[in-house]
mmCIF file of C-alpha atoms and ligand atoms in Angstrom:
data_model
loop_
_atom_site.group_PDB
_atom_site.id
_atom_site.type_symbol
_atom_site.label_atom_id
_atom_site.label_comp_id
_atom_site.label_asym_id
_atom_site.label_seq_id
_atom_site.Cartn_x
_atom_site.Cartn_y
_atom_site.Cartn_z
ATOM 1 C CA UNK A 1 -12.595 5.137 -10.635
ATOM 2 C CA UNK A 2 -9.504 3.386 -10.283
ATOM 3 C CA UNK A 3 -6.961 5.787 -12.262
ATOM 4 C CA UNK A 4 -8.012 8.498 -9.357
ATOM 5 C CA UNK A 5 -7.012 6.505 -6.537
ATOM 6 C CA UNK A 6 -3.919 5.353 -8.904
ATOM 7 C CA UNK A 7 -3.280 9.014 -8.826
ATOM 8 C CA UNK A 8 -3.979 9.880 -5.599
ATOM 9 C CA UNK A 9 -1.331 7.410 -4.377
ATOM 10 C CA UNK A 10 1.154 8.117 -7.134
ATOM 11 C CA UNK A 11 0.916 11.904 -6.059
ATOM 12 C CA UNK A 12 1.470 10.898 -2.294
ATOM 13 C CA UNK A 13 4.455 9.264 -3.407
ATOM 14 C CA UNK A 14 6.193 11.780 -5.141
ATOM 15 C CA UNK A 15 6.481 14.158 -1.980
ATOM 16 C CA UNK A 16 9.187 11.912 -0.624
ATOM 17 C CA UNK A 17 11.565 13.290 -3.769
ATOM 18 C CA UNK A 18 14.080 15.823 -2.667
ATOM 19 C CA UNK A 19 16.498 18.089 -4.216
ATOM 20 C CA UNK A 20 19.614 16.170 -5.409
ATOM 21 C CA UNK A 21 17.812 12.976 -5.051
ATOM 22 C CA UNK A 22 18.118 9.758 -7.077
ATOM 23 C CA UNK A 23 14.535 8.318 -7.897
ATOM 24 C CA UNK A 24 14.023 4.750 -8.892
ATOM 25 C CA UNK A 25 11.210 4.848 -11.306
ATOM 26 C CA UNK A 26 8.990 1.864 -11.758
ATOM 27 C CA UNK A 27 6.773 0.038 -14.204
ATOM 28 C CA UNK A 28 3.215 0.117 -14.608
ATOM 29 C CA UNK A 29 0.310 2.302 -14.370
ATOM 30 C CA UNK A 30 0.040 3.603 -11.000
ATOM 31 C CA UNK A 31 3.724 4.422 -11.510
ATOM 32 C CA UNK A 32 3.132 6.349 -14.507
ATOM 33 C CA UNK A 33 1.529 8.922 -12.611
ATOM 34 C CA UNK A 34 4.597 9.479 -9.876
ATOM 35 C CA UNK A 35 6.705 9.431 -12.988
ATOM 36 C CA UNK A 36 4.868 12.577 -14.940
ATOM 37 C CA UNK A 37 3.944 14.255 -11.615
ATOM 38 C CA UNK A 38 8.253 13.645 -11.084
ATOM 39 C CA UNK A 39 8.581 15.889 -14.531
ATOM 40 C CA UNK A 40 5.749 18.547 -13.154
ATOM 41 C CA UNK A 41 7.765 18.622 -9.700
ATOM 42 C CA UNK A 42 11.225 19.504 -11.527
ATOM 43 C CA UNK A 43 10.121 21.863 -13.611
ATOM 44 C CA UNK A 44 8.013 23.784 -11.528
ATOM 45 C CA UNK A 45 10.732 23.641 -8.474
ATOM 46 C CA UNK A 46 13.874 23.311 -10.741
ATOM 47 C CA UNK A 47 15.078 20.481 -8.901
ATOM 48 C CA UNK A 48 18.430 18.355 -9.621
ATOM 49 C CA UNK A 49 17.279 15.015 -9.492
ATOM 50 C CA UNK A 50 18.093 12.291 -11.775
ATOM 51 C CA UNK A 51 15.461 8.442 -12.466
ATOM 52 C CA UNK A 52 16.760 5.188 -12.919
ATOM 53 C CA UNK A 53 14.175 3.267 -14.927
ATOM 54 C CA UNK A 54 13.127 0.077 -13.836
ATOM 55 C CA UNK A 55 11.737 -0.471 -17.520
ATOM 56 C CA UNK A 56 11.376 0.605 -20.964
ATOM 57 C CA UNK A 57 7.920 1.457 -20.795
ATOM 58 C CA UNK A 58 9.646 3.663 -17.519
ATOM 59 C CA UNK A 59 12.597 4.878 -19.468
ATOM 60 C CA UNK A 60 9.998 6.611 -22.553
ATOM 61 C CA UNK A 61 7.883 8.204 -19.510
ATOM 62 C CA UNK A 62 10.706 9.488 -18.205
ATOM 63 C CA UNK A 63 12.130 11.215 -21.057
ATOM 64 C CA UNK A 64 8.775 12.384 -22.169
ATOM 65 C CA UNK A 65 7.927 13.634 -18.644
ATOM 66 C CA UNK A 66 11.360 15.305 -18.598
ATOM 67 C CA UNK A 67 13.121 13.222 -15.716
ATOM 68 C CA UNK A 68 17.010 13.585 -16.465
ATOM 69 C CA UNK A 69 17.759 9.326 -16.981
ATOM 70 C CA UNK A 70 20.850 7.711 -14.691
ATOM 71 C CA UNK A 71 21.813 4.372 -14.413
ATOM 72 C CA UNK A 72 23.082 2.452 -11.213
ATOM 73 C CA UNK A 73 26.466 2.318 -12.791
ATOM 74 C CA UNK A 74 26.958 6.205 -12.158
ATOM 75 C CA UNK A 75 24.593 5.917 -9.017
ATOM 76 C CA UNK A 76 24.426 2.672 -7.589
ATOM 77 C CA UNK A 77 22.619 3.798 -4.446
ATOM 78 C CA UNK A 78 19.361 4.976 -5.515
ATOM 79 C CA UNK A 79 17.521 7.494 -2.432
ATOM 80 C CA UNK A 80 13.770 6.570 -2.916
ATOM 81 C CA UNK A 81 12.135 4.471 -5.549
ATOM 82 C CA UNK A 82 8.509 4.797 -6.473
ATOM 83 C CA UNK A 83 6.807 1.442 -8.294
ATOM 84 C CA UNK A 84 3.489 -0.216 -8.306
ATOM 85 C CA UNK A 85 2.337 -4.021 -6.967
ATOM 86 C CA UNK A 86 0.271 -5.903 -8.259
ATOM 87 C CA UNK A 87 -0.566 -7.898 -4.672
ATOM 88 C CA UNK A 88 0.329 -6.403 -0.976
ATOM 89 C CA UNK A 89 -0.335 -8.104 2.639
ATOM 90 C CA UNK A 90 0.028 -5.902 6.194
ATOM 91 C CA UNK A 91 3.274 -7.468 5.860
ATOM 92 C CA UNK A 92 4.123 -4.586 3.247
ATOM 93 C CA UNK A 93 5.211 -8.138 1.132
ATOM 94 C CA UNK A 94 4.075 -8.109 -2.794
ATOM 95 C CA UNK A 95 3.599 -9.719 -5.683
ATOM 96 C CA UNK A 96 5.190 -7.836 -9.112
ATOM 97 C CA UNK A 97 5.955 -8.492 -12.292
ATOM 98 C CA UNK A 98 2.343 -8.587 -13.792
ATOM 99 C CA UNK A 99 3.971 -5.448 -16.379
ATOM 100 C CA UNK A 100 6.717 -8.074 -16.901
ATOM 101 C CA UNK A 101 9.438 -5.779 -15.114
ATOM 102 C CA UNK A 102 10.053 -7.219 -11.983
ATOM 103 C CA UNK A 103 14.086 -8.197 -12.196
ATOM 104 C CA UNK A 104 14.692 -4.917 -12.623
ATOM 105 C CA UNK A 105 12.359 -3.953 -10.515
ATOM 106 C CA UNK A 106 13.815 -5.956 -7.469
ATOM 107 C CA UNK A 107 17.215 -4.825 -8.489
ATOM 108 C CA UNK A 108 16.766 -0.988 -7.954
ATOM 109 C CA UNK A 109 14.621 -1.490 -5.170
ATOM 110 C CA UNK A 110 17.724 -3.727 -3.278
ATOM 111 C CA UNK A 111 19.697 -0.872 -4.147
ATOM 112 C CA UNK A 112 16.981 1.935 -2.425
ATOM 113 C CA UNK A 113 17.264 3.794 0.645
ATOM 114 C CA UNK A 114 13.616 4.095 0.713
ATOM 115 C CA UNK A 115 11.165 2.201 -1.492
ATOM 116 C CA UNK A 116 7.318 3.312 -2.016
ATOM 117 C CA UNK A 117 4.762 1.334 -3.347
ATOM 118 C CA UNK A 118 1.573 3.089 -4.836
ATOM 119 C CA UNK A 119 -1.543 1.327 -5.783
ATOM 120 C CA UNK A 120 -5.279 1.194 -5.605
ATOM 121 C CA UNK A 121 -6.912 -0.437 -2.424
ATOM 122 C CA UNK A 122 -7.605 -3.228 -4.639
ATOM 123 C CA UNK A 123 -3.925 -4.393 -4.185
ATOM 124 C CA UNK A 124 -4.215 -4.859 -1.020
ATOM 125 C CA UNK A 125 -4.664 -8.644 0.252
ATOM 126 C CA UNK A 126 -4.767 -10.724 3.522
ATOM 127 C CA UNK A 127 -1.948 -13.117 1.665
ATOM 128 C CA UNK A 128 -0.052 -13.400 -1.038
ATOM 129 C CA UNK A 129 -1.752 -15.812 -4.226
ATOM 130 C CA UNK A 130 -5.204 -14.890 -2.691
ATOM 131 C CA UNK A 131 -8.492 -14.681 -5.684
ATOM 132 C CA UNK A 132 -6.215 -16.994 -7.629
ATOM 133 C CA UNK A 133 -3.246 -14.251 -7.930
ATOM 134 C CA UNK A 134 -0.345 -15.925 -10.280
ATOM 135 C CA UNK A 135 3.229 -15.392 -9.435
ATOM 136 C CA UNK A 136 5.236 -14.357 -12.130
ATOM 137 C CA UNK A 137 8.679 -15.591 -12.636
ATOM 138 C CA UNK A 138 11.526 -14.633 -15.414
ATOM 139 C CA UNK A 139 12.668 -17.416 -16.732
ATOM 140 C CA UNK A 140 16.027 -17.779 -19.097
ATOM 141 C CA UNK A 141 14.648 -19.261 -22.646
ATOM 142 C CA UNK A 142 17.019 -22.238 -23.012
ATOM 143 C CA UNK A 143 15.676 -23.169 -19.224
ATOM 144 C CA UNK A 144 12.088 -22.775 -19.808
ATOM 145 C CA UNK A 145 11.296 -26.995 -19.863
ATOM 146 C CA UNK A 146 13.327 -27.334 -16.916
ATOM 147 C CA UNK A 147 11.737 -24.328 -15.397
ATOM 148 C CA UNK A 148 8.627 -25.388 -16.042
ATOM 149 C CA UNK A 149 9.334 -28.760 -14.207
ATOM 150 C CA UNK A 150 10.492 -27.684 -11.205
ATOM 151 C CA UNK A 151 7.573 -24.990 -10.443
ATOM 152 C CA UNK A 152 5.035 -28.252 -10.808
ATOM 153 C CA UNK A 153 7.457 -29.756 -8.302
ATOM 154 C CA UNK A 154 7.629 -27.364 -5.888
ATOM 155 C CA UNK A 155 3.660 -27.282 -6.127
ATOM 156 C CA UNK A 156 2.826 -24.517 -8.692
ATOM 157 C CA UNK A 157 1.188 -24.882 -11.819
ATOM 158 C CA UNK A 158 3.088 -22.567 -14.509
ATOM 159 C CA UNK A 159 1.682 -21.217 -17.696
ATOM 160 C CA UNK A 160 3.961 -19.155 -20.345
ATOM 161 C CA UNK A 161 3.121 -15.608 -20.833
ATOM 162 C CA UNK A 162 2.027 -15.089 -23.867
ATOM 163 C CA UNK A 163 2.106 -11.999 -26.022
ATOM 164 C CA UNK A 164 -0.500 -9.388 -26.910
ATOM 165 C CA UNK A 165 -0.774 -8.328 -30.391
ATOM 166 C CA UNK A 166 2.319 -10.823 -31.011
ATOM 167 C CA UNK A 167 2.142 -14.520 -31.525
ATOM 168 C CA UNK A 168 4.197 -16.867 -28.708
ATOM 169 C CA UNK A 169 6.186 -15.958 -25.492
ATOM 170 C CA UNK A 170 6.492 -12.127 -23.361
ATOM 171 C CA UNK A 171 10.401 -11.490 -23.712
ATOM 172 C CA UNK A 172 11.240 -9.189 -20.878
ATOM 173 C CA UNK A 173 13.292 -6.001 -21.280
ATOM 174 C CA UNK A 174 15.814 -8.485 -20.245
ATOM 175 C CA UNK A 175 15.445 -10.990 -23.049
ATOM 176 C CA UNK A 176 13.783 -13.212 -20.550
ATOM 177 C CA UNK A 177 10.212 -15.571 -20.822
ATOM 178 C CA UNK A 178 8.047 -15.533 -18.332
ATOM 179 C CA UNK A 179 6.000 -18.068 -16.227
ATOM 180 C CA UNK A 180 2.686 -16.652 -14.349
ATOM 181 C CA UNK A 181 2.921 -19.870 -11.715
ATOM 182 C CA UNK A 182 -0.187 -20.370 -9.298
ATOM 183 C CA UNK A 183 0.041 -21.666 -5.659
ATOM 184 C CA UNK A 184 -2.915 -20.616 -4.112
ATOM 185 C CA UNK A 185 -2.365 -19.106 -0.907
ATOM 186 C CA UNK A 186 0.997 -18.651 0.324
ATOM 187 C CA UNK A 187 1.743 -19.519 3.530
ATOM 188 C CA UNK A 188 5.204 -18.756 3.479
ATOM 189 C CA UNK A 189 6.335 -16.842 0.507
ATOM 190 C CA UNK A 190 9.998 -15.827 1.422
ATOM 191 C CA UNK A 191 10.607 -19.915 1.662
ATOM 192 C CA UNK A 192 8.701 -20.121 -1.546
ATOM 193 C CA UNK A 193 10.675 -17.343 -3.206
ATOM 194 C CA UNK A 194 14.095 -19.429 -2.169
ATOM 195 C CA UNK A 195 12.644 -22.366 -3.189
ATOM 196 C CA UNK A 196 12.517 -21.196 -7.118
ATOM 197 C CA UNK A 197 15.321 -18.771 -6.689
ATOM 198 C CA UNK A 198 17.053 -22.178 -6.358
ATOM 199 C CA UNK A 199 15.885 -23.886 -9.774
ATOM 200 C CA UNK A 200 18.955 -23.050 -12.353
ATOM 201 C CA UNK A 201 17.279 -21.101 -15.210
ATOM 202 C CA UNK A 202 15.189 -18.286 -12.961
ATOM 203 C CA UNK A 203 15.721 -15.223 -13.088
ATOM 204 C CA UNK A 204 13.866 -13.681 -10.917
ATOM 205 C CA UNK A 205 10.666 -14.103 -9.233
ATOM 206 C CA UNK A 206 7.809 -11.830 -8.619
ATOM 207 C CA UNK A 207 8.281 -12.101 -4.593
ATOM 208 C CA UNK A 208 9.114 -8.657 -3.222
ATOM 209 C CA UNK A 209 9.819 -9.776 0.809
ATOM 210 C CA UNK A 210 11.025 -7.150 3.225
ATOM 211 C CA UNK A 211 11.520 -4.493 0.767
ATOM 212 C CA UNK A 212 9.228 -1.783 0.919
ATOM 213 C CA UNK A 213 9.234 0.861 3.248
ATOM 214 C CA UNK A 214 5.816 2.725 2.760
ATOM 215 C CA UNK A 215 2.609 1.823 0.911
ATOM 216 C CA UNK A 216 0.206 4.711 -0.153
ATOM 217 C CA UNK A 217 -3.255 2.760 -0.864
ATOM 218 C CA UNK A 218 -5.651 5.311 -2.641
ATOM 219 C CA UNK A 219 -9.444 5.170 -3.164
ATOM 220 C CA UNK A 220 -11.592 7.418 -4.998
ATOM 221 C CA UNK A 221 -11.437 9.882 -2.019
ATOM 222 C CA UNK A 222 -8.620 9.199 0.672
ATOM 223 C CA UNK A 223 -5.257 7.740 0.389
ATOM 224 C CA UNK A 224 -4.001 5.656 3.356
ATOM 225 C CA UNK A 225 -0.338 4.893 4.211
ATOM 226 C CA UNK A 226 0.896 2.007 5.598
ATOM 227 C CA UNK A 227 4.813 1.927 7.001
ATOM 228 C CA UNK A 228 6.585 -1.130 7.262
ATOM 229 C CA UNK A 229 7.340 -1.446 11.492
ATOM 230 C CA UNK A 230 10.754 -2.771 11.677
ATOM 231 C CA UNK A 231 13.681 -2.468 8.613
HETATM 232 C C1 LIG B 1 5.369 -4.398 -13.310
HETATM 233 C C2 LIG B 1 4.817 -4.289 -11.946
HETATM 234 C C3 LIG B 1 3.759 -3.240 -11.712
HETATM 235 O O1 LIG B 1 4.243 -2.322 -10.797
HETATM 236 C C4 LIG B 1 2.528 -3.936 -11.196
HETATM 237 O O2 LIG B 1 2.124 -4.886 -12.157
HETATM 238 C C5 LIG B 1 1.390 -2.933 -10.920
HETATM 239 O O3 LIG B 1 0.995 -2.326 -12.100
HETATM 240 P P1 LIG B 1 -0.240 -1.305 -12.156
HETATM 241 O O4 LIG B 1 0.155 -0.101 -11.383
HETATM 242 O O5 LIG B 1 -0.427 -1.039 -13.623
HETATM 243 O O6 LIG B 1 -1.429 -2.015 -11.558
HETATM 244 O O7 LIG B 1 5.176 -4.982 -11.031
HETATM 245 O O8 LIG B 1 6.287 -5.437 -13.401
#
C-alpha cells in the first residue's frame, strides 16, 4: 500500500534531525508522516529543535504533532528540510506544487543546508512531464490572462486549478492562482523553468532543479536512497 512506503520514507527522513536543529517541514502526505514522527522524536528524546512550515496544512501538523513553529525571519538558515515531490528523475530534479505549496516550498528549501525528499517509488520518473505529469505554476490573480498567454507561447497548455468542495480558482497560502501547465516531456526543464520565471505575473513554478540533496524512495518493503553526486 502506498501510505507504508510513504511512511517508510518519511521515517528514513527524519533520522537526519539533530539536536538544536532547524527542520523545514513540507506539504503533503508523505510529509505528514516525517512531520508527526518529528513530534514522536522530540518527545521521546527531548530534543530542541524548532519547524518552519512550508504550508498551512504543515503549520496545523506541526502544532498538533508538537513541533515548536519558527519562521525564517528568526532563522533564516534552515539545517535540513523534509518535503514530498510529486515527480523525481536520477537527476534528483522534481516536479512540486501538486498540494499547491510549492513557493514556499522552494523558498525554505533555497534556504536549507540539506534538503530530503520522501516519496513512494511511484514518484520516481525517467523525465520530468512523463504519463502526462502537469507543471504547476503560482500565478498572481490580476496576471492570470497574461499568464495564461505566455505558457501557450512558450509551448504549454495551462488549465486553472480549480477548487474542491469550493466553486472557481485554488488560492495558495500565498493568495496566489494556480496554473497546472502540460509540456510533455521535458527535455530541458531548468531552461523551461527560466523561461516562465521570466513571464511578469509568476510566482513561482513547480521546477525544483539542483536542490535536493537525498531522496528516500519507499515500497511496501524496502526504502532506497538516492544522493545527489555533485552540490
Ligand atoms: C505540495 C507538494 C507535495 O510535496 C507533493 O505534491 C507530494 O505530495 P504527496 O506526498 O501527498 O504525494 O509539492 O505542494
Amino acid at each position: 500500500m502506498a501510505q507504508v512506503a510513504k511512511k517508510k520514507a518519511a521515517l528514513e527522513a527524519v533520522k537526519h534531525v539533530k539536536d538544536n536543529f532547524i527542520v523545514g517541514l513540507g506539504s503533503g502526505s508523505t510529509t505528514a508522516f516525517a512531520i508527526e514522527a518529528l513530534g514522536e522524536r522530540i518527545k521521546q528524546e527531548n530534543l530542541h529543535v524548532m519547524g518552519v512550515p512550508t504550508s498551512y496544512q504543515a503549520f496545523l501538523l506541526a502544532v498538533e504533532s508538537g513541533v515548536p513553529i519558527t519562521t525564517l525571519e528568526e532563522h533564516p538558515v534552515v539545517d535540513v528540510t523534509i518535503d514530498g515531490a510529486d515527480q523525481i528523475t536520477p537527476e534528483l530534479h522534481l516536479i512540486k506544487g501538486m498540494g499547491a505549496a510549492l513557493a514556499r516550498e522552494k523558498i525554505v528549501a533555497s534556504a536549507s543546508k540539506l534538503n530530503v525528499i520522501v516519496a513512494d517509488k511511484q514518484k520516481r520518473v525517467r523525465v520530468l512531464g512523463e504519463g502526462n505529469q502537469v507543471v504547476p505554476i503560482e500565478v498572481l490573480p490580476f496576471a492570470i490572462s497574461l499568464v495564461k498567454r505566455k505558457i501557450v507561447d512558450v509551448g504549454g497548455v495551462p488549465v486553472l486549478r480549480e477548487g474542491k468542495g469550493k466553486l472557481g480558482p485554488v488560492i495558495t497560502d500565498n493568495g496566489n492562482a494556480l496554473f497546472d501547465a502540460s509540456f510533455g516531456e521535458i527535455g530541458n526543464p531548468a531552461e523551461l523553468d527560466v523561461r516562465l520565471k521570466m513571464i511578469p505575473g509568476v510566482v513561482e513554478t513547480g521546477f525544483f532543479i539542483g536542490l535536493t540533496d537525498i531522496v528516500y524512495l519507499g515500497t511496501d518493503s524496502s526504502v532506497e536512497k538516492i544522493e545527489r553526486l555533485s552540490k
